Amino acid sequence: MSEPREIAKIVLLGASGTIGTAVAREFAAEGYAVTCPVRRHCPELSTDVTQRIWDPEDPASLAAILSDQGPGAALISCLASRTGTPEEAWRIDHVATANAFRQAHAAGFAQGILLSAICVQEAELPFQQAKLAAEDALMQSGLDWAIIRPTAFFKSLSGQVERVRAGKPFLVFGDGRQTACKPISDGDLARYVRLCLEDPQMHGRILPVGGPGAALTPTDQVALLSDLLGRPVPVRRIPLSVLTAVTGTLSALARLFPALRPKADMGQIARFYATRSMLVQDPVNKGYSAEKTPSFGTETLADHYQSILKGNKTINLGSHTVFDRKPRRKRTPL
């Protein structure tokens, strides 16, 4: 068992992302000195943190930042590729992340924490394989480590709230009961990351974690929204065979037309999440287990949906906006 250390300084990678921002705020609120290497200044970050400009693909740009923290600090990585495409995933999720942990050890850091993902249990996609390789790099880095594998984030389950509020149907693949997850809020996950730093019993472990309550299927999400809106939410079911056919067609065309490769890659990612539960696998029963997926925190998905519907919370969905994309306007020549 690791001996507890007094760590006061944190270097946080990936702070400009949704989860990273929450982690930065959590540590700053608890009195840690937080340094966030970022590609460009991030106004969403707390003024209590220090921002330093860096290039994730240039190890030398991180070396000076790490050396300024002195020995005994901790490196936390919430770094993730923005698209999940194979090339970017290996450059960011693996190479940049692994280099950072090695550099942190060389700079005298004491601990390293990696925010990974539950989906690496079935590492079929390149970004999952890259994350799994980053996990191995941290374990081999010489740092006292912890690896966190969260289930679904609230953000990833918020893409249809506005369309449902507008009276449009909730889209589900298959029967809407094939997959399930135990989503966790940004704030609860940020507190869990801090506990992983502070609690020696969580060191040297791979830690799957979900939010409070029972596992939820897409059908359960429909029920939540129906209750909150006070009316039945219509459902449109998309056969999995349609998604499989579209993904297969895109993959075949991408071999002839390389420009289609990003869309084919995104199709593969969409099909994975449409057919796999984000829960701990049960090797005995050859399936997923909600009971074996640890729960943490207090905020539920219903709480989150209610905050959005009441206007108390806005969500920048970014790449999660996949249901109601508007066509781009053609630019008028000047």
Short mmCIF file of C-alpha atoms in Angstrom, two decimals:
data_model
loop_
_atom_site.label_atom_id
_atom_site.label_comp_id
_atom_site.label_asym_id
_atom_site.label_seq_id
_atom_site.Cartn_x
_atom_site.Cartn_y
_atom_site.Cartn_z
CA MET A 1 0.00 0.00 0.00
CA SER A 2 1.26 3.46 -0.88
CA GLU A 3 2.25 5.84 1.89
CA PRO A 4 0.22 9.06 2.01
CA ARG A 5 2.00 12.14 0.71
CA GLU A 6 1.34 15.83 1.19
CA ILE A 7 0.83 17.00 -2.38
CA ALA A 8 0.01 20.65 -2.84
CA LYS A 9 0.75 21.20 -6.54
CA ILE A 10 -1.21 19.79 -9.47
CA VAL A 11 -0.49 19.92 -13.18
CA LEU A 12 -3.69 19.17 -15.09
CA LEU A 13 -3.73 18.23 -18.77
CA GLY A 14 -6.96 18.54 -20.75
CA ALA A 15 -8.31 21.34 -18.57
CA SER A 16 -10.15 23.02 -21.45
CA GLY A 17 -12.53 20.08 -21.81
CA THR A 18 -15.78 19.74 -19.89
CA ILE A 19 -14.45 17.24 -17.36
CA GLY A 20 -11.05 18.91 -17.16
CA THR A 21 -12.63 22.24 -16.30
CA ALA A 22 -14.59 20.62 -13.47
CA VAL A 23 -11.44 18.91 -12.17
CA ALA A 24 -9.51 22.20 -12.22
CA ARG A 25 -12.24 23.94 -10.24
CA GLU A 26 -12.45 21.11 -7.72
CA PHE A 27 -8.75 21.11 -6.90
CA ALA A 28 -8.52 24.90 -6.84
CA ALA A 29 -11.49 25.09 -4.45
CA GLU A 30 -9.72 22.64 -2.15
CA GLY A 31 -6.63 24.83 -1.94
CA TYR A 32 -4.32 23.07 -4.38
CA ALA A 33 -2.00 25.09 -6.60
CA VAL A 34 -3.27 24.10 -10.05
CA THR A 35 -1.32 24.65 -13.27
CA CYS A 36 -3.15 23.94 -16.53
CA PRO A 37 -1.13 23.57 -19.73
CA VAL A 38 -3.50 24.60 -22.55
CA ARG A 39 -3.24 25.11 -26.30
CA ARG A 40 -4.69 28.61 -25.91
CA HIS A 41 -6.11 30.68 -23.07
CA CYS A 42 -9.34 29.13 -21.74
CA PRO A 43 -11.74 31.71 -20.25
CA GLU A 44 -13.96 29.00 -18.73
CA LEU A 45 -11.25 28.02 -16.26
CA SER A 46 -11.29 29.40 -12.73
CA THR A 47 -9.15 32.45 -12.09
CA ASP A 48 -7.65 30.46 -9.21
CA VAL A 49 -5.65 28.31 -11.64
CA THR A 50 -2.52 29.15 -13.62
CA GLN A 51 -2.69 28.67 -17.37
CA ARG A 52 0.44 27.92 -19.39
CA ILE A 53 0.52 27.59 -23.17
CA TRP A 54 1.79 24.27 -24.51
CA ASP A 55 1.69 22.04 -27.57
CA PRO A 56 0.63 18.46 -26.70
CA GLU A 57 2.67 17.15 -29.61
CA ASP A 58 5.87 18.91 -28.52
CA PRO A 59 7.32 17.25 -25.40
CA ALA A 60 9.80 20.09 -24.93
CA SER A 61 6.95 22.57 -24.40
CA LEU A 62 5.81 20.63 -21.32
CA ALA A 63 9.25 20.11 -19.80
CA ALA A 64 9.60 23.69 -18.52
CA ILE A 65 6.11 23.65 -17.03
CA LEU A 66 6.79 20.44 -15.13
CA SER A 67 10.21 21.52 -13.91
CA ASP A 68 8.72 24.71 -12.42
CA GLN A 69 6.55 22.67 -10.05
CA GLY A 70 9.43 21.08 -8.20
CA PRO A 71 9.47 17.52 -6.83
CA GLY A 72 6.47 15.91 -5.18
CA ALA A 73 3.74 17.30 -7.44
CA ALA A 74 1.03 15.28 -9.22
CA LEU A 75 0.18 15.09 -12.92
CA ILE A 76 -3.47 14.49 -13.78
CA SER A 77 -4.42 13.83 -17.39
CA CYS A 78 -7.92 14.40 -18.74
CA LEU A 79 -6.36 14.76 -22.18
CA ALA A 80 -8.34 13.28 -25.07
CA SER A 81 -8.39 13.56 -28.83
CA ARG A 82 -11.15 15.80 -30.11
CA THR A 83 -12.37 13.55 -32.92
CA GLY A 84 -11.39 10.02 -31.94
CA THR A 85 -10.00 9.39 -35.43
CA PRO A 86 -7.13 6.88 -35.50
CA GLU A 87 -4.33 9.30 -36.30
CA GLU A 88 -5.33 11.90 -33.72
CA ALA A 89 -6.10 9.28 -31.08
CA TRP A 90 -2.63 7.75 -31.26
CA ARG A 91 -0.96 11.18 -31.27
CA ILE A 92 -2.93 12.59 -28.33
CA ASP A 93 -4.53 9.79 -26.29
CA HIS A 94 -1.36 7.70 -26.36
CA VAL A 95 1.85 9.44 -27.42
CA ALA A 96 1.26 12.86 -25.85
CA THR A 97 -0.21 11.34 -22.68
CA ALA A 98 2.51 8.72 -22.26
CA ASN A 99 5.26 11.29 -22.85
CA ALA A 100 3.73 13.57 -20.22
CA PHE A 101 3.77 10.88 -17.52
CA ARG A 102 7.36 9.91 -18.35
CA GLN A 103 8.42 13.55 -18.19
CA ALA A 104 6.60 14.00 -14.90
CA HIS A 105 8.53 11.12 -13.35
CA ALA A 106 11.79 12.54 -14.66
CA ALA A 107 10.87 15.92 -13.10
CA GLY A 108 10.41 14.32 -9.68
CA PHE A 109 6.63 14.16 -9.60
CA ALA A 110 5.13 11.77 -7.06
CA GLN A 111 1.79 10.77 -8.55
CA GLY A 112 0.01 10.37 -11.85
CA ILE A 113 -3.71 9.99 -12.47
CA LEU A 114 -5.21 9.14 -15.85
CA LEU A 115 -8.84 9.66 -16.80
CA SER A 116 -9.42 6.77 -19.17
CA ALA A 117 -12.78 5.23 -20.18
CA ILE A 118 -14.84 2.14 -19.38
CA CYS A 119 -15.00 1.25 -23.09
CA VAL A 120 -11.35 0.14 -23.14
CA GLN A 121 -12.61 -3.18 -21.77
CA GLU A 122 -13.44 -3.93 -25.40
CA ALA A 123 -10.70 -2.05 -27.19
CA GLU A 124 -11.87 -2.52 -30.77
CA LEU A 125 -11.52 1.07 -31.95
CA PRO A 126 -8.22 2.92 -32.40
CA PHE A 127 -8.96 5.57 -29.76
CA GLN A 128 -9.73 2.83 -27.23
CA GLN A 129 -6.50 1.02 -28.06
CA ALA A 130 -4.62 4.30 -27.70
CA LYS A 131 -6.13 4.90 -24.24
CA LEU A 132 -5.25 1.36 -23.19
CA ALA A 133 -1.66 1.96 -24.31
CA ALA A 134 -1.62 5.19 -22.26
CA GLU A 135 -2.80 3.25 -19.21
CA ASP A 136 0.11 0.86 -19.61
CA ALA A 137 2.54 3.77 -20.03
CA LEU A 138 1.37 5.30 -16.74
CA MET A 139 1.70 1.99 -14.90
CA GLN A 140 5.26 1.65 -16.23
CA SER A 141 6.22 5.29 -15.62
CA GLY A 142 7.52 4.92 -12.06
CA LEU A 143 4.84 7.25 -10.67
CA ASP A 144 2.43 6.26 -7.93
CA TRP A 145 -0.61 5.87 -10.16
CA ALA A 146 -4.38 5.54 -10.38
CA ILE A 147 -6.44 4.96 -13.53
CA ILE A 148 -10.09 6.01 -13.62
CA ARG A 149 -12.51 4.45 -16.08
CA PRO A 150 -15.78 6.44 -15.92
CA THR A 151 -18.97 5.29 -17.56
CA ALA A 152 -21.06 7.68 -19.65
CA PHE A 153 -20.92 11.41 -18.98
CA PHE A 154 -24.05 13.52 -18.63
CA LYS A 155 -22.93 15.52 -21.66
CA SER A 156 -22.99 12.44 -23.88
CA LEU A 157 -26.63 11.78 -22.88
CA SER A 158 -27.83 15.36 -23.42
CA GLY A 159 -27.83 15.53 -27.20
CA GLN A 160 -31.58 14.99 -27.57
CA VAL A 161 -32.96 17.13 -24.77
CA GLU A 162 -33.63 20.19 -26.93
CA ARG A 163 -35.18 18.23 -29.80
CA VAL A 164 -37.48 16.45 -27.34
CA ARG A 165 -38.44 19.76 -25.72
CA ALA A 166 -39.36 21.00 -29.21
CA GLY A 167 -41.73 18.05 -29.66
CA LYS A 168 -39.51 15.92 -31.84
CA PRO A 169 -39.13 12.19 -31.18
CA PHE A 170 -36.33 10.68 -29.13
CA LEU A 171 -34.20 8.54 -31.42
CA VAL A 172 -33.16 5.08 -30.24
CA PHE A 173 -31.29 2.29 -31.93
CA GLY A 174 -32.96 -1.10 -31.83
CA ASP A 175 -35.46 -1.56 -29.04
CA GLY A 176 -33.87 1.06 -26.79
CA ARG A 177 -33.04 -1.53 -24.13
CA GLN A 178 -29.96 -3.18 -25.58
CA THR A 179 -27.47 -0.88 -23.86
CA ALA A 180 -27.23 0.66 -20.41
CA CYS A 181 -24.91 2.92 -18.43
CA LYS A 182 -24.54 4.58 -15.04
CA PRO A 183 -23.77 8.18 -16.07
CA ILE A 184 -21.76 10.41 -13.75
CA SER A 185 -21.83 14.21 -13.51
CA ASP A 186 -18.82 16.45 -14.09
CA GLY A 187 -18.80 17.59 -10.47
CA ASP A 188 -19.07 14.11 -8.98
CA LEU A 189 -16.33 12.81 -11.27
CA ALA A 190 -14.08 15.75 -10.35
CA ARG A 191 -14.49 14.90 -6.66
CA TYR A 192 -13.69 11.28 -7.42
CA VAL A 193 -10.47 12.33 -9.17
CA ARG A 194 -9.46 14.27 -6.06
CA LEU A 195 -10.17 11.25 -3.85
CA CYS A 196 -7.95 9.16 -6.11
CA LEU A 197 -5.11 11.56 -5.35
CA GLU A 198 -5.72 11.81 -1.62
CA ASP A 199 -6.68 8.25 -0.66
CA PRO A 200 -3.72 5.81 -0.67
CA GLN A 201 -6.11 2.86 -0.94
CA MET A 202 -7.04 4.03 -4.43
CA HIS A 203 -3.44 4.14 -5.65
CA GLY A 204 -2.11 1.42 -7.91
CA ARG A 205 -5.60 0.49 -9.07
CA ILE A 206 -7.77 0.62 -12.18
CA LEU A 207 -11.03 2.14 -10.97
CA PRO A 208 -14.28 1.90 -12.94
CA VAL A 209 -16.87 4.35 -11.67
CA GLY A 210 -20.41 5.41 -12.47
CA GLY A 211 -22.91 7.79 -11.00
CA PRO A 212 -25.60 7.10 -8.37
CA GLY A 213 -28.70 5.03 -8.94
CA ALA A 214 -29.64 2.21 -11.25
CA ALA A 215 -28.23 1.68 -14.73
CA LEU A 216 -30.20 3.50 -17.43
CA THR A 217 -31.14 2.40 -20.93
CA PRO A 218 -32.21 4.80 -23.70
CA THR A 219 -35.80 3.79 -22.90
CA ASP A 220 -35.20 4.88 -19.30
CA GLN A 221 -33.95 8.24 -20.57
CA VAL A 222 -37.22 8.66 -22.47
CA ALA A 223 -39.15 7.94 -19.27
CA LEU A 224 -37.11 10.54 -17.36
CA LEU A 225 -37.80 13.22 -19.96
CA SER A 226 -41.49 12.29 -20.11
CA ASP A 227 -41.81 12.72 -16.34
CA LEU A 228 -39.98 16.06 -16.35
CA LEU A 229 -41.94 17.47 -19.29
CA GLY A 230 -45.27 16.16 -18.02
CA ARG A 231 -46.16 14.56 -21.35
CA PRO A 232 -45.34 11.42 -23.31
CA VAL A 233 -42.17 11.72 -25.37
CA PRO A 234 -42.53 10.14 -28.83
CA VAL A 235 -39.87 7.62 -29.83
CA ARG A 236 -38.47 6.82 -33.25
CA ARG A 237 -36.68 3.49 -33.45
CA ILE A 238 -33.82 3.03 -35.89
CA PRO A 239 -33.02 -0.61 -36.67
CA LEU A 240 -29.43 -1.56 -35.89
CA SER A 241 -29.30 -3.11 -39.35
CA VAL A 242 -29.62 0.38 -40.84
CA LEU A 243 -26.69 1.67 -38.78
CA THR A 244 -24.65 -1.39 -39.72
CA ALA A 245 -25.42 -0.93 -43.41
CA VAL A 246 -24.52 2.78 -43.37
CA THR A 247 -21.29 2.11 -41.49
CA GLY A 248 -20.31 -0.70 -43.84
CA THR A 249 -21.04 1.41 -46.91
CA LEU A 250 -18.99 4.33 -45.61
CA SER A 251 -16.07 2.03 -44.77
CA ALA A 252 -16.14 0.51 -48.25
CA LEU A 253 -16.34 3.90 -49.96
CA ALA A 254 -13.52 5.26 -47.78
CA ARG A 255 -11.17 2.72 -49.36
CA LEU A 256 -11.87 4.31 -52.72
CA PHE A 257 -12.31 7.89 -51.54
CA PRO A 258 -9.96 8.69 -48.61
CA ALA A 259 -11.80 11.94 -47.89
CA LEU A 260 -14.65 9.82 -46.52
CA ARG A 261 -12.41 8.13 -43.94
CA PRO A 262 -13.31 10.52 -41.05
CA LYS A 263 -17.03 9.88 -41.59
CA ALA A 264 -16.41 6.14 -41.75
CA ASP A 265 -14.44 6.30 -38.50
CA MET A 266 -17.23 8.25 -36.80
CA GLY A 267 -19.72 5.68 -38.06
CA GLN A 268 -17.73 2.90 -36.43
CA ILE A 269 -17.65 4.82 -33.15
CA ALA A 270 -21.42 5.44 -33.33
CA ARG A 271 -22.14 1.77 -33.95
CA PHE A 272 -19.94 0.73 -31.02
CA TYR A 273 -21.81 2.93 -28.56
CA ALA A 274 -25.17 1.93 -30.02
CA THR A 275 -24.49 -1.75 -29.30
CA ARG A 276 -22.35 -1.80 -26.12
CA SER A 277 -23.23 -1.04 -22.54
CA MET A 278 -20.94 1.27 -20.59
CA LEU A 279 -20.78 -1.00 -17.55
CA VAL A 280 -18.22 -3.30 -15.99
CA GLN A 281 -18.01 -6.58 -17.85
CA ASP A 282 -18.96 -9.78 -16.05
CA PRO A 283 -16.53 -12.48 -17.27
CA VAL A 284 -18.58 -15.23 -15.65
CA ASN A 285 -21.87 -14.41 -17.33
CA LYS A 286 -20.23 -13.03 -20.50
CA GLY A 287 -22.10 -9.76 -20.28
CA TYR A 288 -22.27 -6.46 -18.41
CA SER A 289 -23.02 -5.99 -14.75
CA ALA A 290 -24.65 -2.91 -13.26
CA GLU A 291 -24.10 -4.41 -9.80
CA LYS A 292 -20.33 -4.68 -10.38
CA THR A 293 -20.12 -1.10 -11.68
CA PRO A 294 -19.29 1.10 -8.65
CA SER A 295 -21.49 4.12 -7.99
CA PHE A 296 -20.27 7.47 -6.71
CA GLY A 297 -21.75 10.90 -6.16
CA THR A 298 -25.16 12.43 -5.62
CA GLU A 299 -26.30 14.08 -8.86
CA THR A 300 -28.55 11.97 -11.07
CA LEU A 301 -29.27 12.23 -14.78
CA ALA A 302 -32.82 13.34 -13.88
CA ASP A 303 -31.32 16.23 -11.87
CA HIS A 304 -29.20 17.16 -14.88
CA TYR A 305 -32.11 17.03 -17.34
CA GLN A 306 -34.23 19.14 -15.01
CA SER A 307 -31.52 21.80 -14.79
CA ILE A 308 -31.35 22.00 -18.58
CA LEU A 309 -35.13 22.18 -19.00
CA LYS A 310 -35.40 24.91 -16.36
CA GLY A 311 -32.67 26.92 -18.04
CA ASN A 312 -30.31 26.63 -15.09
CA LYS A 313 -27.68 24.82 -17.12
CA THR A 314 -26.53 25.06 -20.71
CA ILE A 315 -24.55 22.33 -22.41
CA ASN A 316 -22.02 22.92 -25.15
CA LEU A 317 -22.47 19.60 -26.91
CA GLY A 318 -19.74 20.06 -29.52
CA SER A 319 -19.17 16.70 -31.19
CA HIS A 320 -22.07 15.22 -29.20
CA THR A 321 -24.54 17.19 -31.36
CA VAL A 322 -25.32 14.40 -33.82
CA PHE A 323 -29.12 14.44 -34.06
CA ASP A 324 -30.12 17.86 -35.35
CA ARG A 325 -27.15 19.11 -37.30
CA LYS A 326 -28.10 21.97 -39.59
CA PRO A 327 -26.56 22.07 -43.05
CA ARG A 328 -23.79 24.54 -43.47
CA ARG A 329 -24.62 27.66 -45.39
CA LYS A 330 -22.86 28.10 -48.65
CA ARG A 331 -20.59 31.06 -48.58
CA THR A 332 -21.44 33.82 -50.99
CA PRO A 333 -18.37 34.86 -53.03
CA LEU A 334 -17.24 38.39 -52.28
#
